Coordinates of C-alpha atoms in Angstrom, one line a residue:
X208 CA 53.8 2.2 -126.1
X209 CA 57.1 3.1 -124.2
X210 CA 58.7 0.6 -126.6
X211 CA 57.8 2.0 -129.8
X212 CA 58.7 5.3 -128.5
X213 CA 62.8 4.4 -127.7
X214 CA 62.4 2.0 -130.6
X215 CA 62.1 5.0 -133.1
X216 CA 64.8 7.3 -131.5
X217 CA 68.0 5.6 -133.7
X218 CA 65.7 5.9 -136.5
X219 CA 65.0 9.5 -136.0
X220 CA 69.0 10.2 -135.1
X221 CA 69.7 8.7 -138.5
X222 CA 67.3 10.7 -140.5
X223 CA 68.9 13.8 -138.6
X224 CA 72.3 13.1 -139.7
X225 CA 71.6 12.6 -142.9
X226 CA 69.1 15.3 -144.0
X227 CA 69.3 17.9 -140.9
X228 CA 67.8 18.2 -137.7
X229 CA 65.3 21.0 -138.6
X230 CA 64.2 19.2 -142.2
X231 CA 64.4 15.5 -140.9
X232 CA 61.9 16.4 -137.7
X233 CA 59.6 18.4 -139.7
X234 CA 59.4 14.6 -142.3
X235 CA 58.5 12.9 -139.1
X236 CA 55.8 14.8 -138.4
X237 CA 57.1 16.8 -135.3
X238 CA 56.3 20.1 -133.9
X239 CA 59.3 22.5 -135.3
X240 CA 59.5 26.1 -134.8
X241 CA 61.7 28.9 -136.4
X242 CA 62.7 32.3 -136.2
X243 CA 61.7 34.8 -139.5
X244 CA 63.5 37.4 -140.5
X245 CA 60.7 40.5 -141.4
X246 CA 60.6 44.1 -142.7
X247 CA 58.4 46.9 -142.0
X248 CA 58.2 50.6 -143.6
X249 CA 59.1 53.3 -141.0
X250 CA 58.7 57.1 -141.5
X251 CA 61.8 58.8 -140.1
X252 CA 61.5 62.7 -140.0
X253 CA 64.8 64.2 -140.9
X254 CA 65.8 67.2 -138.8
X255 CA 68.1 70.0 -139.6
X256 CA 70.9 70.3 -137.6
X257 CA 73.1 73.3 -135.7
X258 CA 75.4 73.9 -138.5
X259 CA 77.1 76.7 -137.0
X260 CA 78.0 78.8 -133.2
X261 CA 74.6 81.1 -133.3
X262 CA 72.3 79.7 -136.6
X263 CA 69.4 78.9 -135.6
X264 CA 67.7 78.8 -138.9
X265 CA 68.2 78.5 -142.5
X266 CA 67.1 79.3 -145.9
X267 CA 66.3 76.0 -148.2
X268 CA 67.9 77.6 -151.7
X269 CA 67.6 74.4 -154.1
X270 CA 66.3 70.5 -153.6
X271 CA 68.2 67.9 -155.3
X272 CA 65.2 65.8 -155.3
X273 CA 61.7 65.0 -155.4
X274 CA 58.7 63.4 -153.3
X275 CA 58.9 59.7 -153.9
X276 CA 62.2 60.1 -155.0
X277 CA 64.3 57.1 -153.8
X278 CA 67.6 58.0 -152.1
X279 CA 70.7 56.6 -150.6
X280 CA 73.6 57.1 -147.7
X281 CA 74.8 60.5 -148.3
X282 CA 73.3 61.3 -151.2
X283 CA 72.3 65.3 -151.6
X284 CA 68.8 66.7 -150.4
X285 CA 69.1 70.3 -150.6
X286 CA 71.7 73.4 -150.3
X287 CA 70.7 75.6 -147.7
X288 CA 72.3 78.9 -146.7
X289 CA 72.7 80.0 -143.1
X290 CA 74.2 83.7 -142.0
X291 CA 77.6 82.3 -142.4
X292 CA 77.7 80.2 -145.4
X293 CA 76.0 77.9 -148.2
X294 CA 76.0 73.7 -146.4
X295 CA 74.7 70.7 -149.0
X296 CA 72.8 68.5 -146.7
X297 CA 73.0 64.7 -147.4
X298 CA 70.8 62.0 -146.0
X299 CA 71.3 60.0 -143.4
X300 CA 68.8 56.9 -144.2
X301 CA 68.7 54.6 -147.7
X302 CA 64.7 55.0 -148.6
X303 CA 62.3 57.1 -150.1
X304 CA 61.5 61.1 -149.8
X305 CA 57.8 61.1 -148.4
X306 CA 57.1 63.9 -147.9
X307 CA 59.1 67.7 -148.3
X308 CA 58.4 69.9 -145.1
X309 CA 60.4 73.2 -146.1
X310 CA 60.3 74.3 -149.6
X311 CA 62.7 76.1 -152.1
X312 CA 62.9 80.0 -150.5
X313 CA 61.2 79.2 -147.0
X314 CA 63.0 79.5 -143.7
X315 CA 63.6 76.1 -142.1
X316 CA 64.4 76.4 -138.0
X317 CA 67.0 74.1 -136.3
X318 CA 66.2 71.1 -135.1
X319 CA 62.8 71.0 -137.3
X320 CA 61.8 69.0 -140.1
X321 CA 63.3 69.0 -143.4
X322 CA 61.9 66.0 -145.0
X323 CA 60.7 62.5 -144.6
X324 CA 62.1 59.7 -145.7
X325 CA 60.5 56.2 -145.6
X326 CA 63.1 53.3 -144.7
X327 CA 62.9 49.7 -143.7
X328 CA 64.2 48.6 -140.8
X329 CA 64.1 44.7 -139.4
X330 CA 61.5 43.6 -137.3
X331 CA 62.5 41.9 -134.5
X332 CA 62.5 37.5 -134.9
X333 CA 59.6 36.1 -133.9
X334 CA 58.6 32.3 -134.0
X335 CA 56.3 31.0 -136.6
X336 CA 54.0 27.8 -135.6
X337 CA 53.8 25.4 -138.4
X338 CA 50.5 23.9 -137.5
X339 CA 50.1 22.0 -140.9
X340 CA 52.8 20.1 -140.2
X341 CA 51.0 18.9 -137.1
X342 CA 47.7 18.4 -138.8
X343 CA 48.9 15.9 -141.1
X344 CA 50.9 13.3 -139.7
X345 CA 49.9 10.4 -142.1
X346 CA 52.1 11.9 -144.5
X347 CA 55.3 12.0 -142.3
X348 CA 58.0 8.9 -142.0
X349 CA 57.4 8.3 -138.5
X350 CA 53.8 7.6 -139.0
X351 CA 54.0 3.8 -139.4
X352 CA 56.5 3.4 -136.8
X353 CA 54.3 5.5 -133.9
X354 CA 50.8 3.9 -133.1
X355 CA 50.5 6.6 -130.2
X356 CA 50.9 9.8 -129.9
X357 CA 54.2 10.6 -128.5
X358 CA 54.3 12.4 -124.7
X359 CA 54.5 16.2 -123.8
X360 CA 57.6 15.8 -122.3
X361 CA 59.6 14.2 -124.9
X362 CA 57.9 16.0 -127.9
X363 CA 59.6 19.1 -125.7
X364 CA 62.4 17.8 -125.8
X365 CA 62.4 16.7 -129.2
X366 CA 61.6 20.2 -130.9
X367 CA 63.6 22.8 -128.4
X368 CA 66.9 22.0 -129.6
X369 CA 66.1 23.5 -133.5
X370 CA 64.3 26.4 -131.9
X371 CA 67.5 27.1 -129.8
X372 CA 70.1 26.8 -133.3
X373 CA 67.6 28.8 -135.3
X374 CA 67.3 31.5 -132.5
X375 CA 71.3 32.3 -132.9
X376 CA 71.4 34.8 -135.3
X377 CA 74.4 37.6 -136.0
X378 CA 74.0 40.6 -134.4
X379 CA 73.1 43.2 -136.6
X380 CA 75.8 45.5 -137.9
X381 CA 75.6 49.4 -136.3
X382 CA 74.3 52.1 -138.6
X383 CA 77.1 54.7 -140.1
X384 CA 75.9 58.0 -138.1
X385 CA 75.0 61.3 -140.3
X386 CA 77.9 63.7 -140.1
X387 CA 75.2 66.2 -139.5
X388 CA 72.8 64.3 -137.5
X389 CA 71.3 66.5 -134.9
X390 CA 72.3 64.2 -131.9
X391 CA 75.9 63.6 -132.1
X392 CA 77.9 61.5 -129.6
X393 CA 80.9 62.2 -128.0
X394 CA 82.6 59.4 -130.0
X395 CA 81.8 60.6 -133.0
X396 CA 83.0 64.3 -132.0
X397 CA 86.0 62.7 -130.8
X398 CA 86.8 61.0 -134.1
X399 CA 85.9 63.9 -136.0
X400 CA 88.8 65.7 -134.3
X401 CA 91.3 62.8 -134.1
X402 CA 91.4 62.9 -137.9
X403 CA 91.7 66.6 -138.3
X404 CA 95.1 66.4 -136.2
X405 CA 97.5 66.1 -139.1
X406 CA 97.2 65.8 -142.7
X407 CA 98.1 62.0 -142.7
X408 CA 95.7 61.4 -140.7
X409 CA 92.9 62.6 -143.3
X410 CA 90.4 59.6 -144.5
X411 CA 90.0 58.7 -147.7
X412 CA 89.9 55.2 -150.0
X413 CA 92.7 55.0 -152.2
X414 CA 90.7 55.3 -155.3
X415 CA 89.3 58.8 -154.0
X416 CA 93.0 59.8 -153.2
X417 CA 93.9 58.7 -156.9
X418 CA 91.2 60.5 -158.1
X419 CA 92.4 63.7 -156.0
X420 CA 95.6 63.4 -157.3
X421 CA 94.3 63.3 -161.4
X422 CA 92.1 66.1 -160.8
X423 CA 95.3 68.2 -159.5
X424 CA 94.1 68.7 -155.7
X425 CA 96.7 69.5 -154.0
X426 CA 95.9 68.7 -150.1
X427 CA 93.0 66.1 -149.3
X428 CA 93.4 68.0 -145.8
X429 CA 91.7 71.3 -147.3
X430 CA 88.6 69.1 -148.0
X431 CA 88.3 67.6 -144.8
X432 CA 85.7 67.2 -142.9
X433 CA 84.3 65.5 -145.5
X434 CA 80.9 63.8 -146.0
X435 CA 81.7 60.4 -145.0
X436 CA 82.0 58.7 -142.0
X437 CA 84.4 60.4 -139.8
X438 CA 84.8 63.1 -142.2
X439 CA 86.5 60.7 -144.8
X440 CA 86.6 62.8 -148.0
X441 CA 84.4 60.7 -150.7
X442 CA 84.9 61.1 -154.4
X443 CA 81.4 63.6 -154.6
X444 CA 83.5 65.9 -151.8
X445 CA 86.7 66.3 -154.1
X446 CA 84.2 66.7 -157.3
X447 CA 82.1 69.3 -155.4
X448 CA 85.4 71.3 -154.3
X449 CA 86.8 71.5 -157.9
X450 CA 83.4 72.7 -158.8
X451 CA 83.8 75.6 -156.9
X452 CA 86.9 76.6 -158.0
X453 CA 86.1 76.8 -161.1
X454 CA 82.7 78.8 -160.9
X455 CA 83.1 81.9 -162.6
X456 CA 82.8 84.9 -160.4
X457 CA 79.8 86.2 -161.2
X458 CA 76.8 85.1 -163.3
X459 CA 76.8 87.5 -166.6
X460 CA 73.3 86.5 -167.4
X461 CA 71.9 87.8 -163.9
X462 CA 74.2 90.8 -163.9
X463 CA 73.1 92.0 -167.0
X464 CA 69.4 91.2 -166.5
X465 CA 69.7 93.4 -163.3
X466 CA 71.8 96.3 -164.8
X467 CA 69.0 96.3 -167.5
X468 CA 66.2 96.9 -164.8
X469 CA 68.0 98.9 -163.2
X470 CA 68.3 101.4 -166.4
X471 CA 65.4 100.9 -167.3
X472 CA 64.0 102.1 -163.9
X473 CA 66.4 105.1 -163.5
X474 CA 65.2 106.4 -167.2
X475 CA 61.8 106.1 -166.5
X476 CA 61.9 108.1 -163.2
X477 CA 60.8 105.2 -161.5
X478 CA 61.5 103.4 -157.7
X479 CA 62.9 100.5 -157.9
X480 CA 62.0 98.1 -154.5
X481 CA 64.3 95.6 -154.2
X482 CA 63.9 93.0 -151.1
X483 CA 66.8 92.4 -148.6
X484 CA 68.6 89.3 -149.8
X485 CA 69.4 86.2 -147.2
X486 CA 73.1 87.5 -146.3
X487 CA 71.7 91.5 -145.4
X488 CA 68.8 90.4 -143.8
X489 CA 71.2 88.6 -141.5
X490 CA 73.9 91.4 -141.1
X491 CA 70.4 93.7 -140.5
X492 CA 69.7 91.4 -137.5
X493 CA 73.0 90.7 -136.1
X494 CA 73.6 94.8 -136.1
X495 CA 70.4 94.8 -133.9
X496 CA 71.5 92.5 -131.9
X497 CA 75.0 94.5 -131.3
X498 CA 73.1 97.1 -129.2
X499 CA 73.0 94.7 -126.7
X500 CA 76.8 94.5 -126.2
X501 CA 78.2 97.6 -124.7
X502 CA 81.0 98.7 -126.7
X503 CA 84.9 100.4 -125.5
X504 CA 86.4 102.7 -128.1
X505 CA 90.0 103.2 -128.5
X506 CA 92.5 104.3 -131.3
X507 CA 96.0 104.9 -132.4
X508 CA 98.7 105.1 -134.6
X509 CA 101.0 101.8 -135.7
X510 CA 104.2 102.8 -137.5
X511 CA 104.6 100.6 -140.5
X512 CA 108.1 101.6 -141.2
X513 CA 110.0 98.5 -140.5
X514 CA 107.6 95.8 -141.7
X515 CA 107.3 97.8 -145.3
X516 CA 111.1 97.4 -145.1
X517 CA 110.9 93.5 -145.2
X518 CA 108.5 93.5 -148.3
X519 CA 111.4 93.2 -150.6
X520 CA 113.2 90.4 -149.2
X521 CA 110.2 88.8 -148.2
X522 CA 109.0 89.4 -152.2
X523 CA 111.5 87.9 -153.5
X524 CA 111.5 85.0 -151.6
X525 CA 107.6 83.6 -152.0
X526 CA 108.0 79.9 -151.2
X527 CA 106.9 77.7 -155.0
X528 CA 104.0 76.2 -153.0
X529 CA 102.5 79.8 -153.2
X530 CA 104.0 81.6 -156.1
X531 CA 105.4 78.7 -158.3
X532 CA 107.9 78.9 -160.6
X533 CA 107.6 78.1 -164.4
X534 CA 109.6 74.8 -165.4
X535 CA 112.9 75.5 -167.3
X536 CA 113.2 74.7 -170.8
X537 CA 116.6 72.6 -169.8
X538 CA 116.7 71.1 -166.2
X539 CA 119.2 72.9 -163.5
X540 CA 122.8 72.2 -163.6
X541 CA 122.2 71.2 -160.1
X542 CA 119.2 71.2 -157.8
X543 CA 118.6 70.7 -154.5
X544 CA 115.7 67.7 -155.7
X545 CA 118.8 65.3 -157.6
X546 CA 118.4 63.2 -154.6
X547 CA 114.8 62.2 -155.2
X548 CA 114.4 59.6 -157.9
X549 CA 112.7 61.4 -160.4
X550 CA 114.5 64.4 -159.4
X551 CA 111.1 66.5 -158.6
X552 CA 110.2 68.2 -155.7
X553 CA 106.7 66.9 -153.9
X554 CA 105.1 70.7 -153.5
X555 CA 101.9 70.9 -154.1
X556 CA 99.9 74.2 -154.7
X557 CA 96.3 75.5 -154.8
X558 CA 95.7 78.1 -157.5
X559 CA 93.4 79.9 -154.7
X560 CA 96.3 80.5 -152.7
X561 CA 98.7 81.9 -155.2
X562 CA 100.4 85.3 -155.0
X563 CA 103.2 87.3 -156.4
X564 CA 103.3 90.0 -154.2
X565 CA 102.9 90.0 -150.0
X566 CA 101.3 92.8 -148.7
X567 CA 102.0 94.4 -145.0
X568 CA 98.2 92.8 -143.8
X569 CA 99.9 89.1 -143.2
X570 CA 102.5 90.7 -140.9
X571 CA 99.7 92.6 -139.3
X572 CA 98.1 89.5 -138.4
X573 CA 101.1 87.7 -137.8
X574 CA 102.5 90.7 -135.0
X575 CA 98.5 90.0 -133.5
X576 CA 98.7 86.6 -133.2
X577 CA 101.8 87.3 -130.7
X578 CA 99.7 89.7 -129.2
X579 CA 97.4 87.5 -128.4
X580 CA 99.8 84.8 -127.0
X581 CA 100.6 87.3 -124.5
X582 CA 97.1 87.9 -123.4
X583 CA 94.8 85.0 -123.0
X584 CA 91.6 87.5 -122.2
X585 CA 91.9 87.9 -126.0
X586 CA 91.7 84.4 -126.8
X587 CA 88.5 84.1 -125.2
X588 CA 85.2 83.5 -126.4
X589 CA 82.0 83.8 -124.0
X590 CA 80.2 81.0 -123.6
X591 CA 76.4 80.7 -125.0
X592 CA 73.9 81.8 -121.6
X593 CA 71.0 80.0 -121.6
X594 CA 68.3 82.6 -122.4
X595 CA 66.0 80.9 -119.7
X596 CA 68.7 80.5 -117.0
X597 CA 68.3 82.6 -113.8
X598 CA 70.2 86.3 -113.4
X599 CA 72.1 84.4 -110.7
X600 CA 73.5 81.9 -113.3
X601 CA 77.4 83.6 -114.1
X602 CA 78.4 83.1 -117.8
X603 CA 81.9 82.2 -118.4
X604 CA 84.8 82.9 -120.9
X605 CA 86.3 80.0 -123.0
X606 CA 89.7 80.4 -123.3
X607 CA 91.7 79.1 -126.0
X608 CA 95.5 77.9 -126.7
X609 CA 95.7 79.3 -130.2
X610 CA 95.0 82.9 -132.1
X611 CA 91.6 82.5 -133.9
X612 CA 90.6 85.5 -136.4
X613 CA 87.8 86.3 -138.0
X614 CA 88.3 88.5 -141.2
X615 CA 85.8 90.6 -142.5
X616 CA 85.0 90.1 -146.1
X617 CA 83.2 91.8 -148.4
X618 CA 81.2 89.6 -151.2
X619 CA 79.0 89.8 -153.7
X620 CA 76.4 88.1 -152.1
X621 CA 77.2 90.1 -148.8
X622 CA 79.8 90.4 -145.7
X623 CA 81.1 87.1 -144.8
X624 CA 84.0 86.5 -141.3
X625 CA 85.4 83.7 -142.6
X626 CA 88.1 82.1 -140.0
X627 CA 92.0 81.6 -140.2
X628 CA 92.5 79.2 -137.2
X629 CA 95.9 79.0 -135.3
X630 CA 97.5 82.2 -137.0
X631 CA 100.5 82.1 -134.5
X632 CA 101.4 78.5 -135.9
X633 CA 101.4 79.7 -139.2
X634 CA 104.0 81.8 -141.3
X635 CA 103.6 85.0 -143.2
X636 CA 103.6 83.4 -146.3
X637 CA 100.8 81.1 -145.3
X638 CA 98.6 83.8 -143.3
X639 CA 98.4 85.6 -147.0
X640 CA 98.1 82.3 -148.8
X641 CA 94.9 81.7 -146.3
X642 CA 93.7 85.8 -147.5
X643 CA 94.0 85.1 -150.6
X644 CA 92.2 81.8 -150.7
X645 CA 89.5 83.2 -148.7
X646 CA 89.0 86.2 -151.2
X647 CA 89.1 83.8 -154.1
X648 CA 86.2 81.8 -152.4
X649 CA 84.1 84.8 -151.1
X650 CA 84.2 86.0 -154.9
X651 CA 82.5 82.8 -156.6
X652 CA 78.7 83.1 -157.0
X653 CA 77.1 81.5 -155.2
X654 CA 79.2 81.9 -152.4
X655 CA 82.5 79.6 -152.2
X656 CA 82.4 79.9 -148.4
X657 CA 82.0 76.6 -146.7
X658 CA 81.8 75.2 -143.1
X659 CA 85.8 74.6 -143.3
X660 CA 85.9 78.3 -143.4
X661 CA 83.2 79.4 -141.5
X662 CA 83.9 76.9 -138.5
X663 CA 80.8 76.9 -135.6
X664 CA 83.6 78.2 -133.3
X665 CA 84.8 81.7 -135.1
X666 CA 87.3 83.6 -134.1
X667 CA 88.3 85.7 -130.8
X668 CA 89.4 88.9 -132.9
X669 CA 87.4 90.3 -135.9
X670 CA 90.0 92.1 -138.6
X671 CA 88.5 94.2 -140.9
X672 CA 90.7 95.7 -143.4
X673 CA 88.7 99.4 -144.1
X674 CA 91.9 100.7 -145.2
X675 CA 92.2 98.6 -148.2
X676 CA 89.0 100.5 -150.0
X677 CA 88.6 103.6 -149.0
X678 CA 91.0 106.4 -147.4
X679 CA 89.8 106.5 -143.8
X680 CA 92.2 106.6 -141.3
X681 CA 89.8 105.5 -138.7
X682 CA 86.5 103.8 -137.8
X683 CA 84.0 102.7 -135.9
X684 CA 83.7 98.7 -136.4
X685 CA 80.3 96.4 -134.4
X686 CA 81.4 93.8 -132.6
X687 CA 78.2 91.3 -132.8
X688 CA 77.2 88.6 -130.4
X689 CA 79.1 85.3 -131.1
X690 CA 81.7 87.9 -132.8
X691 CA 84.4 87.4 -130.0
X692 CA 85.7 89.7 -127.5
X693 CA 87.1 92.8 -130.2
X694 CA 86.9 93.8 -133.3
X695 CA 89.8 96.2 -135.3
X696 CA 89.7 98.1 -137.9
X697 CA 92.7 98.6 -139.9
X698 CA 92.5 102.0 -142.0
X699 CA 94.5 103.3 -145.0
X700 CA 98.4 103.2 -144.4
X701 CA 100.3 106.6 -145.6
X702 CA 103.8 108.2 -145.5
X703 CA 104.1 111.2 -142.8
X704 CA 107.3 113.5 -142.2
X705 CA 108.5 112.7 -138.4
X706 CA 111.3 114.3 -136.3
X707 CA 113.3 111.5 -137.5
X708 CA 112.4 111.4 -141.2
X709 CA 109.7 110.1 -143.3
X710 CA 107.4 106.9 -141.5
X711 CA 104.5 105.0 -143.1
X712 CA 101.9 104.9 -140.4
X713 CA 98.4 103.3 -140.3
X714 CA 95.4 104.2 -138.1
X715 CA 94.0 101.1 -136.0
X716 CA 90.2 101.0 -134.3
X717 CA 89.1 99.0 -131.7
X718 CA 85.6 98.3 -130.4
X719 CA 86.0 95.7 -127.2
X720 CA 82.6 94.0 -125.5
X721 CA 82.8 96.0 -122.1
X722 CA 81.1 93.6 -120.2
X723 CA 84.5 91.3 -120.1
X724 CA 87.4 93.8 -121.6
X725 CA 88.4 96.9 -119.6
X726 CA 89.6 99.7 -121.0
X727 CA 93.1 99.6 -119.8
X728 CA 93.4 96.1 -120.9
X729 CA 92.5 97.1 -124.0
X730 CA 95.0 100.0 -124.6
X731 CA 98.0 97.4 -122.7
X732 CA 97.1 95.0 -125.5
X733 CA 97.3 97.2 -128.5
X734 CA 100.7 98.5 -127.3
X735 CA 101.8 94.6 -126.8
X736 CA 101.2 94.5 -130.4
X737 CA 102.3 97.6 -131.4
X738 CA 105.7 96.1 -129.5
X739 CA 105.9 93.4 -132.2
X740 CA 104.8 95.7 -135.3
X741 CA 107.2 98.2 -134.9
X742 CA 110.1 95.3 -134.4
X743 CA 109.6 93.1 -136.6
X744 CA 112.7 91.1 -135.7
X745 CA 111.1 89.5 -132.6
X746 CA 109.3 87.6 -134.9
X747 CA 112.5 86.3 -135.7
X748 CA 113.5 85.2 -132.8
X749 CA 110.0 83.4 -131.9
X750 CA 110.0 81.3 -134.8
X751 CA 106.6 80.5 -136.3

């Protein structure tokens, strides 16, 4: 028996080499084993996530699709609007919509269910027994060379080597994370802000950037962060962002259905109850919450005189990039591009930041953001207390390296504080390119507004430009939780008769959150700005 046994191992090691191990030992009738590769259905709730410093719910305005409804990476679910601004949510899994937890016009809370989505995911390899192999040996080639069954130990070793090759299998390559999944990681967040450094560092395929460029975008950086991984802008982000500069401003059908009801009511003598819309039910709230912050007044007088005086030059000297210039019929004599081969500069413009005429509110900011420099207590934000921490449990004030403001805009969907990050890196022509782009945005219905402008982190310093609309000299401005450490308001500018001749002079109101800001901190700050108003040519001096 021993002899039949070796006599059939050359045999068997010639079968092998010729047709496989796996496929020759199953022929000769031996015990094989493999691994399978399995799917299986799992429901995966998606959750909405913290889209922004204080949200902590949402309205669902519109759902891109329907239960049963297959979807893919990143395609859109739904549009919902927060208190700060309108966020498409994409999906995070390939599969199929389930089930729809939050309808069109409910409320959907943080970290709560959206939807459902059905995916497959692989099962983990498990070996399969081939028993009918076993039960019919007959019809194997080894069965005329083996009168007796052959032993346990050498039909182990026989069939372990297959089971060990088919058990090597690649490893499995890591799912793209959501850009809004709930549970970021640090590596993730680190990326993120990596490519938000510099605008070369924005991602994007060359095809999208193509595409960019055809379309007339001018900065791939103003999309970012974009919906793919990383925040690489995808061909659906540049789409959706020329989609909302176009939208026309308002929508006449709805205006005009509205102004009908509404003469129709006052004619008839009748009340008209309307229901609070999304954006003043959450300005109702936040001014409710406001009476928890005690406030510190104060007020004066900035003399405008010597940045009015600047208008002119400053006018006439609006960089192309913001007020271009219409191309010659004939090309210069000489220009200062002859050195580029097709003799062309490389500016590029966004219409939404074009202006022909600066106005004294950039240098306003600008004279701020110096301010601020100078005192990092106003570059602080407070840091979110946890409502069920102990009173013994001190909060603390983040401070930060550049001046963050948050300017207070008026919409006709409601009042946005849309965000103009790093103001003292930027120049005056840039600080109104950023007003005018946010105006042009906050115009569009629905709102323009987006998470790029409305940032989770807001700013330290609320501006809100009173003066602009109505004649008040002075005011008496909120400051709401998560709204910083002050708020200004900036009243109408007018020409008074001094001692030493006629001065343009503006009223400027401050309401500071008393529980970190005292009150002579607060009047030493406004005269440290009032230092850089009233000379303007420090600004010259300190560069950007």
């Amino acid at each position: 028996m021993l002899s039949a046994h070796v006599g059939t191992r050359p045999i068997l090691r010639r079968i092998c080499s010729r047709r496989g191990n796996t496929v020759a030992l199953r022929s000769a009738g031996l015990h094989t084993s493999h691994r399978l590769s399995a799917k299986k259905r799992t429901q995966k709730l998606f959750k909405l996530a913290d889209i922004g410093e204080g949200i902590t719910e949402c309205e669902v305005l519109k759902w891109n699709v329907k239960q049963s409804a297959k979807v893919e990476h990143f395609d859109q679910l739904c549009e919902v609007q927060s208190d700060k601004a309108s966020v498409e949510i994409t999906s995070p899994f390939d599969g199929v919509i389930s089930q729809i937890h939050v309808q069109e016009g409910q409320i959907a809370k943080v970290g709560e269910g959206l939807c459902t989505i059905e995916i497959e995911e692989e099962e983990e390899d498990h070996p399969v027994m081939e028993k009918s192999r076993l039960a019919a040996p007959e019809a194997t080639v080894a069965s005329h060379l083996v009168s007796k069954p052959v032993s346990k130990a050498s039909e182990g070793s026989v069939h372990s080597a297959p089971v060990l090759a088919a058990s090597t299998s690649e490893p499995k390559a890591a799912r793209r994370r959501h850009p809004l999944d709930p549970s970021p990681t640090e590596a993730r967040d680190a990326a993120q802000t990596d490519g938000h450094d510099a605008d070369t560092k924005t991602l994007a395929t060359p095809s999208v950037r193509h595409f960019a460029r055809e379309k007339g975008v001018p900065r791939l950086s103003q999309l970012w962060p974009g919906s793919g991984k990383n925040g690489r802008i995808e061909k659906n982000d540049v789409e959706a962002w020329l989609s909302s500069s176009s939208e026309p401003t308002a929508s006449p059908k709805r205006e005009s259905t509205s102004m009908k009801q509404d003469e129709a009511s006052t004619a008839a003598g009748v009340e008209n109850t309307v229901e609070l819309g999304r954006t003043r039910w959450a300005m109702w709230r936040a001014m409710e919450q406001s009476l928890k912050i005690p406030h510190f007044g104060y007020s004066t007088i900035l003399d405008l005189t010597a940045l009015h005086e600047l208008l002119p030059v400053l006018n006439a000297n609006i960089p192309p990039e913001f007020n271009p210039v219409p191309e010659p019929a004939y090309p210069p004599a000489v220009s200062p591009y002859s050195i580029l081969p097709d003799g062309q500069s490389f500016v590029t413009t966004d219409k939404n930041n074009h202006y022909t005429r600066m106005t004294v509110l950039p240098l306003l900011l600008k004279a701020l953001s110096r301010a601020m420099q100078e005192w990092p207590l106003f570059r602080s934000s407070i840091s979110q207390t946890n409502p069920d921490a102990s009173p013994s449990d001190k909060p603390s004030l983040i401070i930060r390296p550049n001046s963050d403001m948050a300017i207070a805009l008026s919409t006709p969907t409601g009042l946005y504080t849309p965000t103009i990050q790093s103001v003292n890196n930027k120049t005056a022509y840039e600080i109104m390119g950023e007003l005018r782009r946010l105006s042009s945005l906050g115009r569009t219905v629905p709102n323009g507004l987006t998470l790029k402008e409305m940032p989770r982190k807001g700013g330290t310093i609320t501006v809100s430009n009173v003066g602009a609309i109505g004649k008040g000299e002075f005011a008496a401005p909120l400051l709401v939780p998560g709204g910083g450490v002050a708020i200004v308001a900036i009243g109408r500018a007018k020409w008074v008769q001094r001692d030493v001749g006629r001065r343009l002079e503006v009223g400027v109101s401050w309401s500071a959150d008393h529980r970190v800001v005292e009150g002579a901190e607060m009047a030493a700050f406004t005269e440290t700005w009032r230092g850089w108003v009233e000379e303007p040519g420090r600004m010259v001096a300190a560069g950007r």
